[in-house]
Amino acid sequence: MADRAQSSETAKTPELDDEGLVLAFDFAADGYQTEDAGAASWNWKNYSLTDARGRRKIEALENLPAIVRATLLAGDDTLHIDYDEGWLHGAITDTRHKHYTDAREIGQLRFAFNETLLVSARRHPLQSVDDVRRVVEQRKKPFRSPSELMEAIIVNSVNRLSGELIKIADELDSIEDSIVGDAWHGERERLTAVRRQLVFIHRHVATVSGLLRHVEHMHDDELPPALSNTVSRLAQRSIALLHDSEQVQSRARLLQDELIAKLGAESNRLLYVLSVMTAVLLPMTIISGLFGMNVGGLPFMENPEGFWLVAIGSGLIAAIVYFAVRRIGGRN
């Protein structure tokens, strides 16, 4: 069956057929797409949950168990992966397609598959699904079973996040060089942006790894050997990426702590300078205030050298205070 979706490079919105299908593929025994439905070994159907026709079509699929159909049509955003009646089904996260949203957002992919059918559904276009769609169309890789294709979707999502994590690590290298080289002014904004990206990646990876570990521990005895191996590979891969993201997050936090320490040191230095200036000017302020009072008996009123005597005295007192403060500051 031909693909029913327009190319993501040119389309504004996905094209849906009368059944609410975003895309549908038939796969031959060699794992490649075939136009001959009669020769198909298995099928992949992807529906839009925002289209009533797609929801009705999923409800009408008689070969789907009720619990699997409920997973595909669930109205909430609960994430899970379970194995029931020979179907692995659930809802996992994926990055929403970059051509359909300005900001980076996490979408949700609902799926269910057995040995001959993969049914997926989503509310928003998803990046990994579209990447795998192009692989199928361009015949770059065979998919001999639904589990292989679903594994490719999850691996694509994990690899995309892994690539972003490498770029973030390089960005942290640049920020660290600036901080160590005392050229850290202006790095606070860069570090904040990096930490925001890390939070996005960590949440995504933690969710996927948690779901895969759950199905691996709870349904390992029920899964067929090939599917169990697939789940185990995906779990190990996501856990490894989760550890990498935690390490990069720890590094980002350490850099932020060092940056905050430098900001604090600079603030303390400025406060110290301000304190010294205040201490130096305080005696002169007191003297000028005393000699500015309109009362009788002020000294040096009749002395032509009075101003200079007071000025020199004020300067000497200010110098004594300055050196005293510097000495105290040096000891501390």
mmCIF file of C-alpha atoms in Angstrom:
data_model
loop_
_atom_site.group_PDB
_atom_site.id
_atom_site.type_symbol
_atom_site.label_atom_id
_atom_site.label_comp_id
_atom_site.label_asym_id
_atom_site.label_seq_id
_atom_site.Cartn_x
_atom_site.Cartn_y
_atom_site.Cartn_z
ATOM 1 C CA MET A 1 0.000 0.000 0.000
ATOM 2 C CA ALA A 2 1.432 3.337 -0.958
ATOM 3 C CA ASP A 3 2.349 5.927 1.587
ATOM 4 C CA ARG A 4 -0.471 8.346 2.246
ATOM 5 C CA ALA A 5 1.633 11.127 3.779
ATOM 6 C CA GLN A 6 3.139 14.064 1.964
ATOM 7 C CA SER A 7 6.869 14.696 2.231
ATOM 8 C CA SER A 8 7.733 16.466 5.497
ATOM 9 C CA GLU A 9 10.037 18.866 3.658
ATOM 10 C CA THR A 10 7.182 20.364 1.666
ATOM 11 C CA ALA A 11 3.929 19.598 3.485
ATOM 12 C CA LYS A 12 2.243 21.982 5.839
ATOM 13 C CA THR A 13 -0.098 19.310 7.260
ATOM 14 C CA PRO A 14 -0.232 15.517 6.793
ATOM 15 C CA GLU A 15 -2.576 14.208 4.130
ATOM 16 C CA LEU A 16 -5.242 11.863 5.522
ATOM 17 C CA ASP A 17 -7.318 9.385 3.547
ATOM 18 C CA ASP A 18 -10.941 8.484 4.166
ATOM 19 C CA GLU A 19 -9.944 6.132 6.994
ATOM 20 C CA GLY A 20 -7.943 8.763 8.886
ATOM 21 C CA LEU A 21 -4.683 7.085 7.915
ATOM 22 C CA VAL A 22 -1.514 9.181 7.935
ATOM 23 C CA LEU A 23 0.400 6.376 6.269
ATOM 24 C CA ALA A 24 0.091 2.656 5.563
ATOM 25 C CA PHE A 25 2.740 0.237 4.320
ATOM 26 C CA ASP A 26 2.705 -3.403 3.296
ATOM 27 C CA PHE A 27 5.974 -5.283 3.804
ATOM 28 C CA ALA A 28 7.082 -8.323 1.857
ATOM 29 C CA ALA A 29 8.957 -11.236 3.397
ATOM 30 C CA ASP A 30 12.281 -9.583 2.522
ATOM 31 C CA GLY A 31 11.385 -6.661 4.784
ATOM 32 C CA TYR A 32 10.912 -4.046 2.069
ATOM 33 C CA GLN A 33 7.768 -2.167 1.117
ATOM 34 C CA THR A 34 5.620 -3.859 -1.524
ATOM 35 C CA GLU A 35 2.748 -2.610 -3.674
ATOM 36 C CA ASP A 36 1.249 -6.105 -3.807
ATOM 37 C CA ALA A 37 -1.018 -6.360 -0.752
ATOM 38 C CA GLY A 38 -1.521 -10.063 -1.396
ATOM 39 C CA ALA A 39 2.189 -10.743 -1.051
ATOM 40 C CA ALA A 40 2.515 -8.766 2.179
ATOM 41 C CA SER A 41 4.030 -10.505 5.173
ATOM 42 C CA TRP A 42 2.955 -7.800 7.622
ATOM 43 C CA ASN A 43 1.479 -4.279 7.678
ATOM 44 C CA TRP A 44 2.045 -0.915 9.324
ATOM 45 C CA LYS A 45 -0.832 1.526 9.748
ATOM 46 C CA ASN A 46 -0.400 4.947 11.350
ATOM 47 C CA TYR A 47 -3.526 6.919 12.318
ATOM 48 C CA SER A 48 -4.210 10.475 13.402
ATOM 49 C CA LEU A 49 -6.034 10.633 16.737
ATOM 50 C CA THR A 50 -7.210 14.166 16.010
ATOM 51 C CA ASP A 51 -9.267 12.838 13.085
ATOM 52 C CA ALA A 52 -12.593 11.202 13.985
ATOM 53 C CA ARG A 53 -12.299 8.872 10.999
ATOM 54 C CA GLY A 54 -9.036 7.499 12.310
ATOM 55 C CA ARG A 55 -10.502 6.851 15.758
ATOM 56 C CA ARG A 56 -13.538 5.118 14.228
ATOM 57 C CA LYS A 57 -11.267 2.939 12.082
ATOM 58 C CA ILE A 58 -9.243 1.859 15.135
ATOM 59 C CA GLU A 59 -12.482 1.029 16.953
ATOM 60 C CA ALA A 60 -13.539 -1.080 13.972
ATOM 61 C CA LEU A 61 -10.349 -3.192 13.851
ATOM 62 C CA GLU A 62 -11.773 -6.537 14.933
ATOM 63 C CA ASN A 63 -8.414 -8.265 15.420
ATOM 64 C CA LEU A 64 -7.413 -5.828 18.175
ATOM 65 C CA PRO A 65 -8.090 -6.987 21.768
ATOM 66 C CA ALA A 66 -10.175 -4.578 23.807
ATOM 67 C CA ILE A 67 -7.277 -3.630 26.095
ATOM 68 C CA VAL A 68 -5.076 -2.854 23.089
ATOM 69 C CA ARG A 69 -7.794 -0.754 21.461
ATOM 70 C CA ALA A 70 -8.194 1.147 24.742
ATOM 71 C CA THR A 71 -4.464 1.947 24.715
ATOM 72 C CA LEU A 72 -4.622 3.361 21.196
ATOM 73 C CA LEU A 73 -7.734 5.464 21.874
ATOM 74 C CA ALA A 74 -6.999 6.599 25.438
ATOM 75 C CA GLY A 75 -7.828 10.240 25.971
ATOM 76 C CA ASP A 76 -5.283 10.862 28.741
ATOM 77 C CA ASP A 77 -1.508 11.237 28.483
ATOM 78 C CA THR A 78 -0.628 8.207 30.593
ATOM 79 C CA LEU A 79 2.589 6.526 29.422
ATOM 80 C CA HIS A 80 3.036 2.755 29.671
ATOM 81 C CA ILE A 81 4.147 -0.383 27.829
ATOM 82 C CA ASP A 82 2.379 -3.712 28.437
ATOM 83 C CA TYR A 83 2.066 -7.153 26.872
ATOM 84 C CA ASP A 84 -1.394 -8.691 26.579
ATOM 85 C CA GLU A 85 -2.845 -11.444 24.423
ATOM 86 C CA GLY A 86 0.195 -11.557 22.145
ATOM 87 C CA TRP A 87 0.292 -7.767 21.604
ATOM 88 C CA LEU A 88 2.953 -5.398 22.875
ATOM 89 C CA HIS A 89 1.171 -2.076 23.267
ATOM 90 C CA GLY A 90 1.642 1.227 25.006
ATOM 91 C CA ALA A 91 2.299 4.939 24.763
ATOM 92 C CA ILE A 92 5.806 6.405 24.684
ATOM 93 C CA THR A 93 7.285 9.858 24.166
ATOM 94 C CA ASP A 94 8.875 11.184 21.002
ATOM 95 C CA THR A 95 10.011 14.604 19.833
ATOM 96 C CA ARG A 96 7.369 16.476 17.888
ATOM 97 C CA HIS A 97 8.275 17.121 14.271
ATOM 98 C CA LYS A 98 10.453 20.209 13.841
ATOM 99 C CA HIS A 99 8.470 21.368 10.772
ATOM 100 C CA TYR A 100 5.208 21.589 12.723
ATOM 101 C CA THR A 101 6.261 23.423 15.869
ATOM 102 C CA ASP A 102 8.529 26.371 16.578
ATOM 103 C CA ALA A 103 9.587 25.188 20.032
ATOM 104 C CA ARG A 104 10.974 21.817 21.037
ATOM 105 C CA GLU A 105 8.121 19.775 22.463
ATOM 106 C CA ILE A 106 7.538 16.184 23.449
ATOM 107 C CA GLY A 107 4.734 14.323 21.732
ATOM 108 C CA GLN A 108 3.215 10.933 22.364
ATOM 109 C CA LEU A 109 3.200 7.843 20.155
ATOM 110 C CA ARG A 110 0.622 5.144 20.843
ATOM 111 C CA PHE A 111 1.371 1.758 19.348
ATOM 112 C CA ALA A 112 0.355 -1.889 19.347
ATOM 113 C CA PHE A 113 1.819 -4.772 17.385
ATOM 114 C CA ASN A 114 1.874 -8.524 17.082
ATOM 115 C CA GLU A 115 3.652 -10.695 14.526
ATOM 116 C CA THR A 116 1.722 -9.426 11.475
ATOM 117 C CA LEU A 117 0.444 -5.914 12.236
ATOM 118 C CA LEU A 118 1.749 -2.670 13.692
ATOM 119 C CA VAL A 119 -0.858 -0.033 14.496
ATOM 120 C CA SER A 120 0.378 3.377 15.637
ATOM 121 C CA ALA A 121 -1.460 6.598 16.396
ATOM 122 C CA ARG A 122 -0.552 10.149 17.381
ATOM 123 C CA ARG A 123 -2.077 13.576 17.867
ATOM 124 C CA HIS A 124 0.868 15.527 16.439
ATOM 125 C CA PRO A 125 3.454 14.708 13.748
ATOM 126 C CA LEU A 126 6.444 13.005 15.354
ATOM 127 C CA GLN A 127 10.058 13.259 14.225
ATOM 128 C CA SER A 128 11.197 9.659 14.658
ATOM 129 C CA VAL A 129 8.129 8.223 12.942
ATOM 130 C CA ASP A 130 8.734 10.477 9.959
ATOM 131 C CA ASP A 131 12.439 9.550 9.859
ATOM 132 C CA VAL A 132 11.610 5.843 9.765
ATOM 133 C CA ARG A 133 8.921 6.496 7.139
ATOM 134 C CA ARG A 134 11.586 7.961 4.857
ATOM 135 C CA VAL A 135 13.827 4.937 5.476
ATOM 136 C CA VAL A 136 10.978 2.661 4.386
ATOM 137 C CA GLU A 137 10.168 4.743 1.302
ATOM 138 C CA GLN A 138 13.796 4.949 0.200
ATOM 139 C CA ARG A 139 14.333 1.223 0.880
ATOM 140 C CA LYS A 140 17.450 1.907 2.939
ATOM 141 C CA LYS A 141 16.799 -0.890 5.410
ATOM 142 C CA PRO A 142 14.542 -3.957 5.559
ATOM 143 C CA PHE A 143 12.031 -4.409 8.368
ATOM 144 C CA ARG A 144 11.020 -8.063 8.535
ATOM 145 C CA SER A 145 8.669 -7.701 11.475
ATOM 146 C CA PRO A 146 6.677 -5.047 13.334
ATOM 147 C CA SER A 147 9.048 -5.332 16.300
ATOM 148 C CA GLU A 148 12.007 -4.392 14.074
ATOM 149 C CA LEU A 149 10.229 -1.281 12.825
ATOM 150 C CA MET A 150 9.111 -0.249 16.304
ATOM 151 C CA GLU A 151 12.672 -0.795 17.526
ATOM 152 C CA ALA A 152 13.921 1.442 14.693
ATOM 153 C CA ILE A 153 11.534 4.234 15.769
ATOM 154 C CA ILE A 154 12.725 4.115 19.396
ATOM 155 C CA VAL A 155 16.392 3.800 18.384
ATOM 156 C CA ASN A 156 16.014 6.789 16.053
ATOM 157 C CA SER A 157 14.597 8.843 18.912
ATOM 158 C CA VAL A 158 17.382 7.751 21.281
ATOM 159 C CA ASN A 159 20.101 8.377 18.678
ATOM 160 C CA ARG A 160 18.738 11.841 17.960
ATOM 161 C CA LEU A 161 18.913 12.690 21.650
ATOM 162 C CA SER A 162 22.397 11.165 21.879
ATOM 163 C CA GLY A 163 23.586 13.428 19.060
ATOM 164 C CA GLU A 164 22.140 16.464 20.815
ATOM 165 C CA LEU A 165 23.874 15.386 24.025
ATOM 166 C CA ILE A 166 27.236 15.322 22.208
ATOM 167 C CA LYS A 167 26.637 18.862 20.916
ATOM 168 C CA ILE A 168 25.756 20.002 24.430
ATOM 169 C CA ALA A 169 28.970 18.449 25.788
ATOM 170 C CA ASP A 170 30.950 20.408 23.187
ATOM 171 C CA GLU A 171 29.105 23.575 24.228
ATOM 172 C CA LEU A 172 30.001 22.891 27.854
ATOM 173 C CA ASP A 173 33.659 22.514 26.820
ATOM 174 C CA SER A 174 33.534 25.993 25.313
ATOM 175 C CA ILE A 175 31.848 27.447 28.396
ATOM 176 C CA GLU A 176 34.377 25.759 30.696
ATOM 177 C CA ASP A 177 37.286 27.201 28.707
ATOM 178 C CA SER A 178 35.777 30.673 29.080
ATOM 179 C CA ILE A 179 35.253 30.268 32.822
ATOM 180 C CA VAL A 180 38.745 28.900 33.475
ATOM 181 C CA GLY A 181 40.240 31.611 31.272
ATOM 182 C CA ASP A 182 38.486 34.397 33.232
ATOM 183 C CA ALA A 183 36.422 35.317 30.165
ATOM 184 C CA TRP A 184 33.234 34.158 31.857
ATOM 185 C CA HIS A 185 31.237 37.374 31.525
ATOM 186 C CA GLY A 186 28.233 36.622 29.341
ATOM 187 C CA GLU A 187 28.508 32.828 29.761
ATOM 188 C CA ARG A 188 25.599 32.724 32.182
ATOM 189 C CA GLU A 189 23.033 33.016 29.369
ATOM 190 C CA ARG A 190 24.729 30.237 27.362
ATOM 191 C CA LEU A 191 24.814 27.947 30.369
ATOM 192 C CA THR A 192 21.153 28.599 31.130
ATOM 193 C CA ALA A 193 20.190 27.655 27.566
ATOM 194 C CA VAL A 194 22.284 24.471 27.773
ATOM 195 C CA ARG A 195 20.680 23.427 31.047
ATOM 196 C CA ARG A 196 17.232 23.985 29.537
ATOM 197 C CA GLN A 197 18.118 21.604 26.696
ATOM 198 C CA LEU A 198 19.495 19.073 29.170
ATOM 199 C CA VAL A 199 16.262 19.107 31.157
ATOM 200 C CA PHE A 200 14.308 18.368 27.958
ATOM 201 C CA ILE A 201 16.605 15.466 27.014
ATOM 202 C CA HIS A 202 16.773 14.007 30.510
ATOM 203 C CA ARG A 203 12.993 13.955 30.930
ATOM 204 C CA HIS A 204 12.554 12.277 27.552
ATOM 205 C CA VAL A 205 15.247 9.634 28.121
ATOM 206 C CA ALA A 206 14.198 8.953 31.714
ATOM 207 C CA THR A 207 10.623 8.326 30.578
ATOM 208 C CA VAL A 208 11.595 5.934 27.775
ATOM 209 C CA SER A 209 14.119 4.009 29.878
ATOM 210 C CA GLY A 210 11.637 3.702 32.755
ATOM 211 C CA LEU A 211 8.934 2.285 30.457
ATOM 212 C CA LEU A 212 11.313 -0.223 28.866
ATOM 213 C CA ARG A 213 12.658 -1.362 32.228
ATOM 214 C CA HIS A 214 9.087 -1.835 33.428
ATOM 215 C CA VAL A 215 8.076 -4.088 30.553
ATOM 216 C CA GLU A 216 11.384 -5.960 30.788
ATOM 217 C CA HIS A 217 10.882 -6.741 34.481
ATOM 218 C CA MET A 218 7.123 -7.262 34.527
ATOM 219 C CA HIS A 219 6.579 -9.220 31.300
ATOM 220 C CA ASP A 220 9.924 -10.875 30.609
ATOM 221 C CA ASP A 221 8.493 -14.387 31.147
ATOM 222 C CA GLU A 222 5.592 -13.683 28.779
ATOM 223 C CA LEU A 223 7.498 -12.141 25.879
ATOM 224 C CA PRO A 224 8.622 -14.287 22.942
ATOM 225 C CA PRO A 225 12.442 -14.668 22.880
ATOM 226 C CA ALA A 226 12.953 -12.360 19.876
ATOM 227 C CA LEU A 227 10.745 -9.642 21.382
ATOM 228 C CA SER A 228 12.381 -10.059 24.786
ATOM 229 C CA ASN A 229 15.797 -9.493 23.191
ATOM 230 C CA THR A 230 14.484 -6.399 21.418
ATOM 231 C CA VAL A 231 13.122 -4.917 24.656
ATOM 232 C CA SER A 232 16.379 -5.755 26.462
ATOM 233 C CA ARG A 233 18.494 -4.027 23.786
ATOM 234 C CA LEU A 234 16.324 -0.935 23.858
ATOM 235 C CA ALA A 235 16.344 -0.820 27.663
ATOM 236 C CA GLN A 236 20.145 -1.077 27.818
ATOM 237 C CA ARG A 237 20.555 1.593 25.164
ATOM 238 C CA SER A 238 18.182 4.025 26.855
ATOM 239 C CA ILE A 239 19.720 3.399 30.288
ATOM 240 C CA ALA A 240 23.202 4.097 28.905
ATOM 241 C CA LEU A 241 21.955 7.364 27.404
ATOM 242 C CA LEU A 242 20.246 8.208 30.695
ATOM 243 C CA HIS A 243 23.567 7.798 32.526
ATOM 244 C CA ASP A 244 25.279 9.987 29.935
ATOM 245 C CA SER A 245 22.655 12.699 30.329
ATOM 246 C CA GLU A 246 23.016 12.572 34.123
ATOM 247 C CA GLN A 247 26.787 12.993 33.816
ATOM 248 C CA VAL A 248 26.401 15.961 31.471
ATOM 249 C CA GLN A 249 23.799 17.449 33.812
ATOM 250 C CA SER A 250 26.200 17.078 36.754
ATOM 251 C CA ARG A 251 28.922 18.786 34.745
ATOM 252 C CA ALA A 252 26.574 21.641 33.848
ATOM 253 C CA ARG A 253 25.641 22.077 37.507
ATOM 254 C CA LEU A 254 29.324 22.171 38.518
ATOM 255 C CA LEU A 255 29.995 24.833 35.887
ATOM 256 C CA GLN A 256 27.012 26.809 37.148
ATOM 257 C CA ASP A 257 28.320 26.554 40.724
ATOM 258 C CA GLU A 258 31.747 27.764 39.578
ATOM 259 C CA LEU A 259 30.151 30.602 37.648
ATOM 260 C CA ILE A 260 28.081 31.592 40.677
ATOM 261 C CA ALA A 261 31.237 31.496 42.809
ATOM 262 C CA LYS A 262 32.985 33.856 40.395
ATOM 263 C CA LEU A 263 29.983 36.168 40.404
ATOM 264 C CA GLY A 264 29.999 36.091 44.198
ATOM 265 C CA ALA A 265 33.739 36.835 44.327
ATOM 266 C CA GLU A 266 33.308 39.802 42.006
ATOM 267 C CA SER A 267 30.377 41.086 44.072
ATOM 268 C CA ASN A 268 32.451 40.755 47.250
ATOM 269 C CA ARG A 269 35.315 42.644 45.626
ATOM 270 C CA LEU A 270 32.996 45.472 44.602
ATOM 271 C CA LEU A 271 31.444 45.557 48.070
ATOM 272 C CA TYR A 272 34.935 45.696 49.604
ATOM 273 C CA VAL A 273 35.885 48.668 47.421
ATOM 274 C CA LEU A 274 32.618 50.372 48.323
ATOM 275 C CA SER A 275 33.237 49.708 52.026
ATOM 276 C CA VAL A 276 36.758 51.171 51.832
ATOM 277 C CA MET A 277 35.457 54.294 50.069
ATOM 278 C CA THR A 278 32.714 54.674 52.677
ATOM 279 C CA ALA A 279 35.187 54.287 55.556
ATOM 280 C CA VAL A 280 37.610 56.797 54.001
ATOM 281 C CA LEU A 281 34.945 59.421 53.342
ATOM 282 C CA LEU A 282 33.194 59.035 56.688
ATOM 283 C CA PRO A 283 35.706 61.088 58.789
ATOM 284 C CA MET A 284 35.763 63.828 56.151
ATOM 285 C CA THR A 285 31.958 63.899 56.159
ATOM 286 C CA ILE A 286 31.889 64.234 59.930
ATOM 287 C CA ILE A 287 34.498 67.037 59.900
ATOM 288 C CA SER A 288 32.717 68.945 57.130
ATOM 289 C CA GLY A 289 29.459 68.560 59.034
ATOM 290 C CA LEU A 290 30.964 69.909 62.244
ATOM 291 C CA PHE A 291 32.601 72.897 60.576
ATOM 292 C CA GLY A 292 29.434 73.613 58.634
ATOM 293 C CA MET A 293 27.343 74.308 61.745
ATOM 294 C CA ASN A 294 26.243 77.935 62.210
ATOM 295 C CA VAL A 295 27.305 78.260 65.845
ATOM 296 C CA GLY A 296 29.886 80.364 67.600
ATOM 297 C CA GLY A 297 33.217 79.132 68.845
ATOM 298 C CA LEU A 298 34.234 77.198 65.721
ATOM 299 C CA PRO A 299 38.042 76.901 65.522
ATOM 300 C CA PHE A 300 40.049 78.541 62.742
ATOM 301 C CA MET A 301 37.220 80.969 61.852
ATOM 302 C CA GLU A 302 39.562 83.951 62.088
ATOM 303 C CA ASN A 303 42.660 82.110 60.849
ATOM 304 C CA PRO A 304 43.380 82.736 57.137
ATOM 305 C CA GLU A 305 45.004 79.313 56.943
ATOM 306 C CA GLY A 306 42.047 77.605 58.619
ATOM 307 C CA PHE A 307 40.644 75.950 55.488
ATOM 308 C CA TRP A 308 43.984 74.366 54.627
ATOM 309 C CA LEU A 309 44.563 73.177 58.152
ATOM 310 C CA VAL A 310 41.162 71.453 58.222
ATOM 311 C CA ALA A 311 41.659 70.013 54.715
ATOM 312 C CA ILE A 312 45.093 68.609 55.586
ATOM 313 C CA GLY A 313 43.754 67.191 58.841
ATOM 314 C CA SER A 314 40.853 65.547 57.032
ATOM 315 C CA GLY A 315 43.218 64.076 54.451
ATOM 316 C CA LEU A 316 45.490 62.661 57.161
ATOM 317 C CA ILE A 317 42.570 61.084 58.998
ATOM 318 C CA ALA A 318 41.251 59.628 55.718
ATOM 319 C CA ALA A 319 44.697 58.146 54.945
ATOM 320 C CA ILE A 320 44.946 56.598 58.415
ATOM 321 C CA VAL A 321 41.462 55.065 58.024
ATOM 322 C CA TYR A 322 42.326 53.793 54.540
ATOM 323 C CA PHE A 323 45.468 51.964 55.653
ATOM 324 C CA ALA A 324 43.696 50.615 58.728
ATOM 325 C CA VAL A 325 40.874 49.182 56.611
ATOM 326 C CA ARG A 326 43.327 47.714 54.087
ATOM 327 C CA ARG A 327 45.274 46.077 56.907
ATOM 328 C CA ILE A 328 42.129 44.595 58.411
ATOM 329 C CA GLY A 329 40.984 43.433 54.961
ATOM 330 C CA GLY A 330 44.386 41.851 54.295
ATOM 331 C CA ARG A 331 44.185 39.794 57.479
ATOM 332 C CA ASN A 332 40.691 38.543 56.547
#
